[in-house]
Structure formats: C-alpha cells, structure tokens
Short mmCIF file of C-alpha atoms in Angstrom, two decimals:
data_model
loop_
_atom_site.label_atom_id
_atom_site.label_comp_id
_atom_site.label_asym_id
_atom_site.label_seq_id
_atom_site.Cartn_x
_atom_site.Cartn_y
_atom_site.Cartn_z
CA MET I 1 6.32 -46.21 -53.45
CA ARG I 2 6.62 -47.27 -49.83
CA PRO I 3 10.36 -46.98 -49.66
CA ALA I 4 10.10 -43.47 -51.03
CA SER I 5 7.45 -42.52 -48.45
CA ALA I 6 9.62 -43.97 -45.72
CA LEU I 7 12.52 -41.94 -46.91
CA ILE I 8 10.49 -38.78 -46.89
CA ALA I 9 9.22 -39.49 -43.40
CA LEU I 10 12.74 -40.10 -42.14
CA THR I 11 14.02 -36.96 -43.77
CA LEU I 12 11.25 -34.85 -42.16
CA ALA I 13 11.88 -36.36 -38.78
CA ALA I 14 15.57 -35.59 -39.10
CA THR I 15 14.77 -32.02 -40.04
CA LEU I 16 12.43 -31.61 -37.10
CA LEU I 17 15.03 -32.98 -34.67
CA SER I 18 17.70 -30.66 -36.04
CA THR I 19 15.54 -27.57 -35.80
CA ALA I 20 14.09 -28.22 -32.36
CA PRO I 21 17.31 -27.31 -30.41
CA LEU I 22 17.57 -24.21 -32.58
CA ARG I 23 14.08 -23.09 -31.74
CA ALA I 24 14.68 -23.80 -28.08
CA GLN I 25 17.84 -21.70 -28.26
CA GLU I 26 15.99 -18.90 -29.98
CA ALA I 27 13.21 -18.97 -27.37
CA GLY I 28 15.84 -18.94 -24.61
CA GLU I 29 17.43 -15.91 -26.11
CA LEU I 30 14.07 -14.15 -26.34
CA ILE I 31 13.29 -15.02 -22.77
CA ARG I 32 16.59 -13.58 -21.55
CA LYS I 33 16.13 -10.41 -23.62
CA CYS I 34 12.69 -9.93 -22.04
CA ALA I 35 14.13 -10.53 -18.55
CA GLU I 36 16.98 -8.15 -19.25
CA LEU I 37 14.45 -5.40 -19.97
CA ALA I 38 11.61 -6.17 -17.56
CA SER I 39 12.59 -8.50 -14.73
CA SER I 40 12.35 -7.19 -11.13
CA SER I 41 15.23 -7.22 -8.66
CA ALA I 42 12.73 -8.65 -6.17
CA ASP I 43 12.27 -11.66 -8.38
CA ASN I 44 14.31 -14.48 -6.86
CA GLN I 45 13.39 -16.79 -9.78
CA ARG I 46 14.63 -14.52 -12.52
CA PRO I 47 17.23 -15.95 -15.01
CA GLU I 48 20.76 -16.28 -13.74
CA GLY I 49 22.83 -13.23 -14.35
CA MET I 50 19.92 -10.77 -14.48
CA ILE I 51 20.05 -7.97 -11.93
CA GLY I 52 16.50 -6.72 -12.52
CA VAL I 53 15.14 -3.32 -13.49
CA SER I 54 13.42 -0.89 -11.14
CA ARG I 55 9.87 0.11 -11.98
CA ASP I 56 10.95 3.74 -12.74
CA ALA I 57 13.77 2.61 -14.98
CA LEU I 58 11.72 0.09 -16.96
CA ASP I 59 11.61 1.18 -20.61
CA ALA I 60 8.13 -0.08 -21.71
CA ALA I 61 8.73 0.93 -25.33
CA ALA I 62 11.56 -1.51 -25.53
CA ALA I 63 10.32 -4.13 -23.03
CA VAL I 64 6.83 -4.70 -24.32
CA PRO I 65 7.74 -5.86 -27.87
CA ALA I 66 10.67 -7.92 -26.55
CA CYS I 67 8.44 -9.63 -24.02
CA GLU I 68 5.65 -10.14 -26.48
CA ALA I 69 8.12 -11.95 -28.75
CA ALA I 70 9.35 -14.08 -25.82
CA PHE I 71 5.82 -14.91 -24.73
CA ALA I 72 4.85 -15.92 -28.29
CA ALA I 73 7.87 -18.23 -28.35
CA ALA I 74 7.34 -19.64 -24.83
CA PRO I 75 3.73 -18.96 -23.77
CA GLU I 76 4.02 -21.40 -20.86
CA ASP I 77 7.06 -19.76 -19.29
CA ALA I 78 5.95 -18.31 -15.98
CA GLY I 79 8.79 -15.80 -15.74
CA THR I 80 8.07 -14.44 -19.20
CA ALA I 81 4.35 -14.06 -18.41
CA PHE I 82 5.25 -12.13 -15.31
CA ASN I 83 7.78 -9.91 -17.13
CA LEU I 84 5.31 -9.16 -19.90
CA GLY I 85 2.74 -8.16 -17.30
CA ARG I 86 5.26 -5.95 -15.60
CA ALA I 87 6.20 -4.36 -18.96
CA LEU I 88 2.55 -3.65 -19.71
CA SER I 89 2.09 -2.15 -16.23
CA ALA I 90 5.00 0.22 -16.88
CA LYS I 91 3.39 1.19 -20.19
CA GLY I 92 0.77 2.91 -18.06
CA GLU I 93 -2.34 2.41 -20.22
CA GLU I 94 -5.53 1.37 -18.45
CA ALA I 95 -6.57 -0.78 -21.42
CA ASP I 96 -3.63 -3.05 -20.74
CA LEU I 97 -4.49 -3.72 -17.10
CA PRO I 98 -6.81 -6.74 -17.61
CA ARG I 99 -4.16 -8.54 -19.61
CA MET I 100 -1.53 -7.53 -17.12
CA ALA I 101 -3.59 -9.11 -14.30
CA GLN I 102 -4.17 -12.29 -16.42
CA LEU I 103 -0.42 -12.62 -16.99
CA TYR I 104 0.33 -12.19 -13.35
CA LYS I 105 -2.24 -14.86 -12.49
CA GLN I 106 -0.76 -17.20 -15.03
CA ALA I 107 2.64 -16.79 -13.49
CA ALA I 108 1.28 -16.99 -9.97
CA ASP I 109 -0.63 -20.22 -10.59
CA LYS I 110 2.60 -21.77 -11.82
CA GLY I 111 4.29 -21.01 -8.51
CA TYR I 112 6.08 -17.85 -9.65
CA VAL I 113 6.37 -15.92 -6.37
CA VAL I 114 6.53 -12.34 -7.56
CA GLY I 115 3.57 -13.17 -9.79
CA GLN I 116 1.67 -14.16 -6.61
CA ILE I 117 2.54 -10.84 -5.04
CA ASN I 118 1.62 -8.73 -8.05
CA TYR I 119 -1.63 -10.61 -8.72
CA GLY I 120 -2.43 -10.18 -5.03
CA GLN I 121 -1.83 -6.45 -5.39
CA ALA I 122 -3.97 -6.32 -8.57
CA ASN I 123 -6.90 -7.78 -6.56
CA GLU I 124 -6.21 -5.57 -3.53
CA LEU I 125 -6.21 -2.38 -5.63
CA GLY I 126 -8.57 -3.32 -8.45
CA LEU I 127 -5.93 -3.13 -11.18
CA GLY I 128 -7.39 -5.00 -14.18
CA VAL I 129 -9.71 -7.04 -11.99
CA PRO I 130 -12.44 -6.07 -9.52
CA VAL I 131 -11.29 -5.35 -5.92
CA ASP I 132 -11.19 -8.68 -4.16
CA TYR I 133 -9.50 -8.64 -0.75
CA PRO I 134 -9.93 -12.37 -0.02
CA THR I 135 -8.23 -13.27 -3.32
CA ALA I 136 -5.46 -10.80 -2.59
CA VAL I 137 -5.00 -12.50 0.81
CA THR I 138 -4.81 -15.97 -0.86
CA TYR I 139 -2.03 -14.91 -3.20
CA TYR I 140 -0.14 -12.87 -0.61
CA ARG I 141 -0.24 -15.91 1.72
CA GLN I 142 1.25 -18.07 -0.98
CA ALA I 143 4.14 -15.66 -1.50
CA ALA I 144 4.61 -15.28 2.26
CA GLU I 145 4.74 -19.04 2.81
CA ALA I 146 7.23 -19.23 -0.05
CA GLY I 147 9.51 -17.01 2.05
CA HIS I 148 9.36 -13.79 0.09
CA PRO I 149 9.70 -10.72 2.38
CA VAL I 150 7.29 -8.64 0.30
CA GLY I 151 4.72 -11.40 0.41
CA GLN I 152 5.24 -11.73 4.15
CA TYR I 153 4.83 -7.96 4.66
CA ASN I 154 1.74 -7.76 2.43
CA PHE I 155 0.08 -10.71 4.15
CA ALA I 156 0.89 -9.22 7.52
CA LEU I 157 -0.61 -5.90 6.47
CA MET I 158 -3.89 -7.57 5.49
CA LEU I 159 -3.97 -9.34 8.91
CA ASP I 160 -3.08 -6.04 10.61
CA ALA I 161 -5.91 -4.16 8.83
CA GLY I 162 -8.41 -6.97 8.82
CA ARG I 163 -8.66 -6.60 5.06
CA GLY I 164 -10.00 -9.78 3.35
CA ILE I 165 -9.29 -11.80 6.49
CA ALA I 166 -10.20 -11.57 10.17
CA GLN I 167 -8.04 -8.94 11.93
CA ASP I 168 -5.31 -10.69 13.89
CA TYR I 169 -2.58 -8.46 15.33
CA ALA I 170 -0.63 -11.34 16.82
CA ALA I 171 -0.44 -13.18 13.56
CA ALA I 172 0.39 -9.92 11.75
CA ALA I 173 3.28 -9.39 14.17
CA GLN I 174 4.63 -12.89 13.49
CA TRP I 175 4.66 -12.30 9.68
CA TYR I 176 6.15 -8.81 10.09
CA GLU I 177 8.87 -10.46 12.16
CA ARG I 178 9.72 -12.80 9.29
CA ALA I 179 9.93 -9.94 6.86
CA VAL I 180 12.01 -7.91 9.37
CA ALA I 181 14.52 -10.83 9.54
CA GLN I 182 14.97 -10.40 5.83
CA GLY I 183 15.59 -6.65 6.06
CA ASP I 184 12.20 -5.30 5.06
CA SER I 185 12.17 -1.66 6.25
CA THR I 186 8.35 -1.26 6.03
CA ALA I 187 7.84 -4.38 8.08
CA MET I 188 10.18 -2.84 10.75
CA LEU I 189 8.04 0.29 10.76
CA ASN I 190 4.77 -1.54 11.10
CA LEU I 191 6.02 -4.02 13.69
CA GLY I 192 7.28 -0.99 15.64
CA LEU I 193 3.72 0.45 15.46
CA LEU I 194 2.34 -2.78 16.98
CA TYR I 195 4.80 -2.54 19.92
CA ASP I 196 4.04 1.21 20.19
CA ALA I 197 0.29 0.50 20.55
CA GLY I 198 0.46 -2.88 22.21
CA HIS I 199 -1.53 -4.55 19.47
CA GLY I 200 -0.94 -8.32 19.34
CA VAL I 201 2.29 -7.91 21.33
CA PRO I 202 3.04 -6.51 24.80
CA GLN I 203 3.35 -2.72 24.63
CA ASP I 204 7.09 -1.98 24.55
CA TYR I 205 8.22 1.51 23.58
CA ALA I 206 11.90 0.51 23.70
CA LYS I 207 11.24 -2.17 21.10
CA ALA I 208 9.18 0.21 19.04
CA ARG I 209 12.06 2.72 19.14
CA ALA I 210 14.66 0.09 18.16
CA LEU I 211 12.50 -0.96 15.16
CA TYR I 212 11.88 2.59 14.09
CA GLU I 213 15.60 3.33 14.30
CA GLN I 214 16.42 0.26 12.25
CA SER I 215 13.83 1.23 9.66
CA ALA I 216 15.06 4.80 9.55
CA GLU I 217 18.66 3.55 8.89
CA LEU I 218 17.20 1.94 5.78
CA SER I 219 15.78 5.30 4.66
CA GLU I 220 12.12 4.64 5.56
CA PRO I 221 10.70 8.19 6.08
CA GLY I 222 7.75 7.04 8.18
CA ALA I 223 10.17 5.79 10.77
CA LEU I 224 11.45 9.33 11.25
CA THR I 225 7.91 10.49 11.90
CA ASN I 226 7.37 7.75 14.43
CA LEU I 227 10.67 8.50 16.20
CA GLY I 228 9.46 12.12 16.38
CA TRP I 229 6.18 10.93 17.91
CA LEU I 230 8.02 8.97 20.59
CA ILE I 231 10.08 12.11 21.36
CA ASP I 232 6.89 14.21 21.38
CA ARG I 233 5.51 11.94 24.16
CA GLY I 234 8.80 11.35 25.96
CA LEU I 235 8.64 7.60 25.47
CA GLY I 236 11.07 4.81 24.51
CA GLY I 237 13.87 6.27 26.60
CA PHE I 238 13.58 9.66 24.98
CA ALA I 239 13.15 12.87 26.95
CA LYS I 240 10.15 14.84 25.91
CA ASP I 241 11.43 17.46 23.47
CA PRO I 242 9.07 19.09 20.94
CA VAL I 243 11.92 20.88 19.17
CA LYS I 244 13.69 17.63 18.49
CA ALA I 245 10.41 15.99 17.54
CA ASN I 246 9.80 18.65 14.94
CA ALA I 247 13.26 18.15 13.51
CA TYR I 248 12.38 14.51 12.90
CA TYR I 249 9.00 15.52 11.44
CA ARG I 250 10.68 17.93 9.05
CA GLN I 251 13.18 15.27 7.90
CA ALA I 252 10.23 12.88 7.27
CA ALA I 253 8.18 15.60 5.50
CA ASP I 254 11.13 16.50 3.26
CA ALA I 255 11.43 12.83 2.40
CA GLY I 256 7.79 12.72 1.33
CA ASP I 257 6.06 11.19 4.37
CA ALA I 258 2.51 12.51 4.60
CA GLN I 259 2.21 11.86 8.38
CA GLY I 260 5.38 13.82 8.97
CA MET I 261 3.93 16.73 6.93
CA ASN I 262 0.76 16.58 9.04
CA ASN I 263 2.56 16.46 12.35
CA LEU I 264 4.91 19.32 11.53
CA GLY I 265 1.91 21.25 10.21
CA GLU I 266 0.11 20.80 13.51
CA SER I 267 3.13 22.07 15.42
CA LEU I 268 3.37 25.12 13.21
CA LEU I 269 -0.27 25.91 13.80
CA ILE I 270 0.14 26.19 17.54
CA GLY I 271 3.82 27.05 17.80
CA GLU I 272 4.74 23.99 19.76
CA GLY I 273 8.54 23.58 19.65
CA ILE I 274 8.71 25.86 16.63
CA THR I 275 7.85 29.40 15.69
CA LYS I 276 4.10 29.64 15.04
CA ASP I 277 3.21 30.00 11.41
CA GLU I 278 -0.43 29.18 10.64
CA ALA I 279 -0.02 29.66 6.80
CA ALA I 280 2.90 27.25 6.64
CA GLY I 281 1.11 24.81 8.92
CA LEU I 282 -2.09 24.75 6.88
CA ALA I 283 0.01 24.40 3.71
CA LEU I 284 1.71 21.30 5.08
CA ILE I 285 -1.52 19.73 6.29
CA GLN I 286 -3.01 20.46 2.85
CA GLN I 287 0.01 18.67 1.31
CA ALA I 288 -0.51 15.69 3.60
CA TYR I 289 -4.20 15.63 2.68
CA GLY I 290 -3.27 15.56 -0.98
CA GLU I 291 -1.09 12.50 -0.21
CA GLY I 292 -4.08 10.67 1.20
CA ASN I 293 -3.36 11.16 4.91
CA ASP I 294 -6.36 10.37 7.12
CA MET I 295 -5.35 12.66 9.96
CA ALA I 296 -5.06 15.63 7.61
CA ALA I 297 -8.59 14.94 6.45
CA HIS I 298 -9.81 14.86 10.05
CA ASN I 299 -7.89 18.06 10.83
CA PHE I 300 -9.63 19.98 8.07
CA ALA I 301 -12.98 18.54 9.18
CA THR I 302 -12.50 19.89 12.68
CA PHE I 303 -11.03 23.23 11.47
CA TYR I 304 -14.04 23.97 9.23
CA ALA I 305 -16.44 22.69 11.92
CA THR I 306 -15.01 24.94 14.66
CA GLY I 307 -13.56 27.87 12.70
CA GLN I 308 -10.05 27.23 14.02
CA HIS I 309 -7.31 28.41 11.63
CA VAL I 310 -9.89 28.81 8.82
CA THR I 311 -13.28 30.39 8.30
CA ALA I 312 -16.00 28.02 9.60
CA ASP I 313 -17.82 26.21 6.79
CA PRO I 314 -20.28 23.40 7.75
CA GLY I 315 -20.44 22.10 4.20
CA LYS I 316 -16.68 21.74 3.90
CA ALA I 317 -16.56 20.20 7.36
CA ALA I 318 -19.06 17.57 6.37
CA SER I 319 -17.19 16.78 3.15
CA PHE I 320 -13.89 16.43 5.01
CA TYR I 321 -15.52 14.26 7.71
CA LEU I 322 -16.86 11.82 5.12
CA GLU I 323 -13.50 11.74 3.29
CA ALA I 324 -11.72 11.03 6.65
CA LEU I 325 -14.03 8.05 7.13
CA VAL I 326 -13.14 6.75 3.69
CA ARG I 327 -9.55 7.01 4.70
CA ASN I 328 -10.26 5.01 7.88
CA SER I 329 -9.54 7.88 10.28
CA ASP I 330 -9.79 6.65 13.87
CA ASP I 331 -10.47 10.22 15.05
CA ALA I 332 -13.37 10.64 12.61
CA GLN I 333 -14.83 7.33 13.74
CA ILE I 334 -14.68 8.49 17.37
CA ASP I 335 -16.42 11.74 16.47
CA LEU I 336 -19.09 10.27 14.27
CA PHE I 337 -19.59 6.68 15.51
CA ASP I 338 -18.56 6.59 19.22
CA LYS I 339 -19.93 10.01 20.03
CA ALA I 340 -22.63 9.94 17.27
CA GLY I 341 -21.62 13.51 16.26
CA ALA I 342 -23.03 14.83 19.59
CA ASP I 343 -20.08 17.16 20.05
CA LEU I 344 -20.45 18.72 16.64
CA PRO I 345 -22.20 22.06 16.01
CA PRO I 346 -25.84 21.55 14.86
CA ASP I 347 -25.13 23.13 11.48
CA VAL I 348 -22.30 20.70 10.87
CA LEU I 349 -24.56 17.76 11.79
CA ALA I 350 -27.12 19.08 9.31
CA ALA I 351 -24.45 19.45 6.68
CA ILE I 352 -23.36 15.83 7.24
CA TYR I 353 -26.95 14.58 6.65
CA ALA I 354 -27.06 16.76 3.53
CA GLU I 355 -23.72 15.44 2.27
CA MET I 356 -24.87 11.87 2.88
CA ALA I 357 -27.98 12.55 0.82
CA LYS I 358 -25.86 13.88 -2.05
CA ARG I 359 -23.97 10.60 -1.97
CA GLY I 360 -27.07 8.46 -2.04
CA MET I 361 -27.26 7.73 1.70
CA THR I 362 -30.77 8.94 2.51
CA VAL I 363 -31.64 8.58 6.18
CA THR I 364 -33.99 10.39 8.49
CA PRO I 365 -32.13 13.12 10.53
CA GLU I 366 -32.15 12.90 14.29
CA ALA I 367 -31.88 16.09 16.34
CA GLY I 368 -28.55 16.63 18.09
CA LYS I 369 -26.75 13.52 16.88
CA LEU I 370 -26.33 11.03 14.12
CA SER I 371 -29.07 8.41 13.99
CA VAL I 372 -28.28 4.67 14.18
CA ALA I 373 -29.22 4.44 10.48
CA ALA I 374 -26.88 7.26 9.57
CA ILE I 375 -24.00 5.66 11.53
CA THR I 376 -24.67 2.32 9.83
CA ALA I 377 -24.59 3.91 6.40
CA LEU I 378 -21.43 5.82 7.22
CA LYS I 379 -19.66 2.71 8.50
CA ALA I 380 -20.16 1.08 5.15
CA THR I 381 -18.00 3.79 3.56
CA VAL I 382 -14.91 3.10 5.73
CA GLN I 383 -12.10 1.55 3.83
CA PRO I 384 -10.30 -1.19 5.81
#
C-alpha cells in the first residue's frame, strides 16, 4: 500500500506544480485587464504598457467586474487593490465608499504611492471614512516623500492651510517648489500666491507673475484670474489696466474659475473697466457662490446687510455671513472676529444671533457687537 500512496502523492505534487504557472499566468492576465480598464495615468507603478484611464473616461460597468476578478485572483496585489478602489469610486455609489477607502489603504500600506494619495484624500474629504486631517497629512507626506508631484502638492496644501498640521508657509513653499519642478500647474499657482502675499517667502510680484504665467500656459484657469489681479493692482511689472484685467477675469470665468467669475462680477456691478451691468454682475457672483467661492458668499452678506445691489435683508445677510465663515472667508473673519461685527447694522447683528441659535449656537447677545462667546462659537465653524 505504501508504494501506491507514494505514487499518488507524487502525482498530486506534479499536478500542482504544473498548474501553478498556469494560475499565475491567469492572475497576471486578470491584473492587466483590470489595469487596462481602471489604472490612472498618474500611477507611476502601473503595469508596463498601460497608459491609464482618466476619471471621466473610466467605464465602471466594465472595470468593476474585471477588477473584482483580478482582486479575487490576487488579493495581495497593491495595484489591483488600488484599481478596484478607483473603479468603485467611478461607479459613484455611496455604499461603495467604505470599501473603496479600505482598498486604497491596503494599497497605500504596501507602498503604492497613488494609493497613499487617494487614501489621504478619502480622509481629507470624508469619503468612506470620517474626516481625519492628520491621517490625510500622514499619507500625503508619504506620497510627497516618494517624489509624486500630486503628493507633494497635497502635502504642501495642508501645510499652507494648517489643515491637520501646524501652518507653515515656508515648508509649504518648499513642497510646492518640488511639485513645480515636475510641472504641476496647481503648485505653480499656489506658490505664486505665496510670493504674491509674501507668506513663507519674500514678497516678490515678479516671481508671482512668472509662476502665474507658467501655470496659465498649462491651462490652469485660476492663474488667469491671478494675472488679472496683478494687472488690477498694477503689480509684477504690469501697468494698472482694469480693462485688461477684466479680459483675464472673463477668460478665467469662461474656463470655470469661480474667483474669476466673482472678480468679473464685481467689475460689472460698479462698471470698472467694463460697461456697468448689475444684473450680469450679480449673476456671475451667484455662479461663483454656487461653485463654493468664499468671496462671493461674503459679497452677498454685505449686499444684503447694506442694501447695495439687492434689497436689504438682515436674515439673508446673516445666513451668507455664516456660510462665508464656513468657507474660510478672510473678509468675513475681519468683519465678525476682528471687528466683532461692530460695523454691521443692528438688525444684521440681531439676525446673526438668531441664525446662530437656529444652528444650535445659543449665546447671550451683546448690544452693538458680537460677544466673546459668540465669536468663539463662530470660530469653531470655520473650515481650515
């Protein structure tokens, strides 16, 4: 009986050895099919020969089952985990977000750089996981240190905003510089802003202009807005020219930049460098507001508070002021925190207290200004 048993064992072993390469080949084919359908062009670790698929072009109906098959065959493959997460994201169903985040983390923790970026973003935006800025910073930093320009830009942005890490403009500038060296147009834009404002670097309008122009050449619409803003102020070697500034704002607005919409809208309201058209101006500022622009929110707050360009409405003014704070509007913070609302009409102050109460921020009103307790409560609503 023993010889027979030995023969069976040898036969089974031979069978296993002969099928292992076949299974590996099949898994490899599944991995490549998944990558063909769902890999990102920003993924420097994608399989050789794959060009990547843009987010808009990703066909989730085809990619999800293909990547599920690849993941079942190779559950430890970091690239496949990332690509399946990306396919689930493109599917666009909220129920898939927790698994998407889990897959990104699996890839990230195996050193897959775009997984680090996407898991960082999931934590920054609360996609499939609770919002967690420090965790987002951790993963962005990993991708930045790995040399990926998107990781460098995202890490710089967190340093710039003080989101999940102490604000450090100088360090932000250094990381933006690294991303700029790799051709990242948004890093060019944001580094230009630091030079424009003199944050973390010596104020240098000429450098700001050069970075904005470089970014604009790469079709970054915000750079057009910022060039217009330099022209509006006559800085960076530009002569002050509101007509030319508005031309830049219009180009930016037409390309979808919310700040360009707001700036052109402001010019139309007062007829600066352009024929006055209040209706068109308000429409553009409304469009900018709908895109999440903080200055547009502050504009509507002041319009409804003062009755400029619209019928005065204290309740609407209060609502827009609180929304401007959520959007981290510097102007709203000056009005409500630095000045404690002292320049606002009394009925607007009363409406702000009332709006705070509606939102669960119950404080004792103080005549003629916002109380310390009110300011403290409002500061907690500001998004970094």
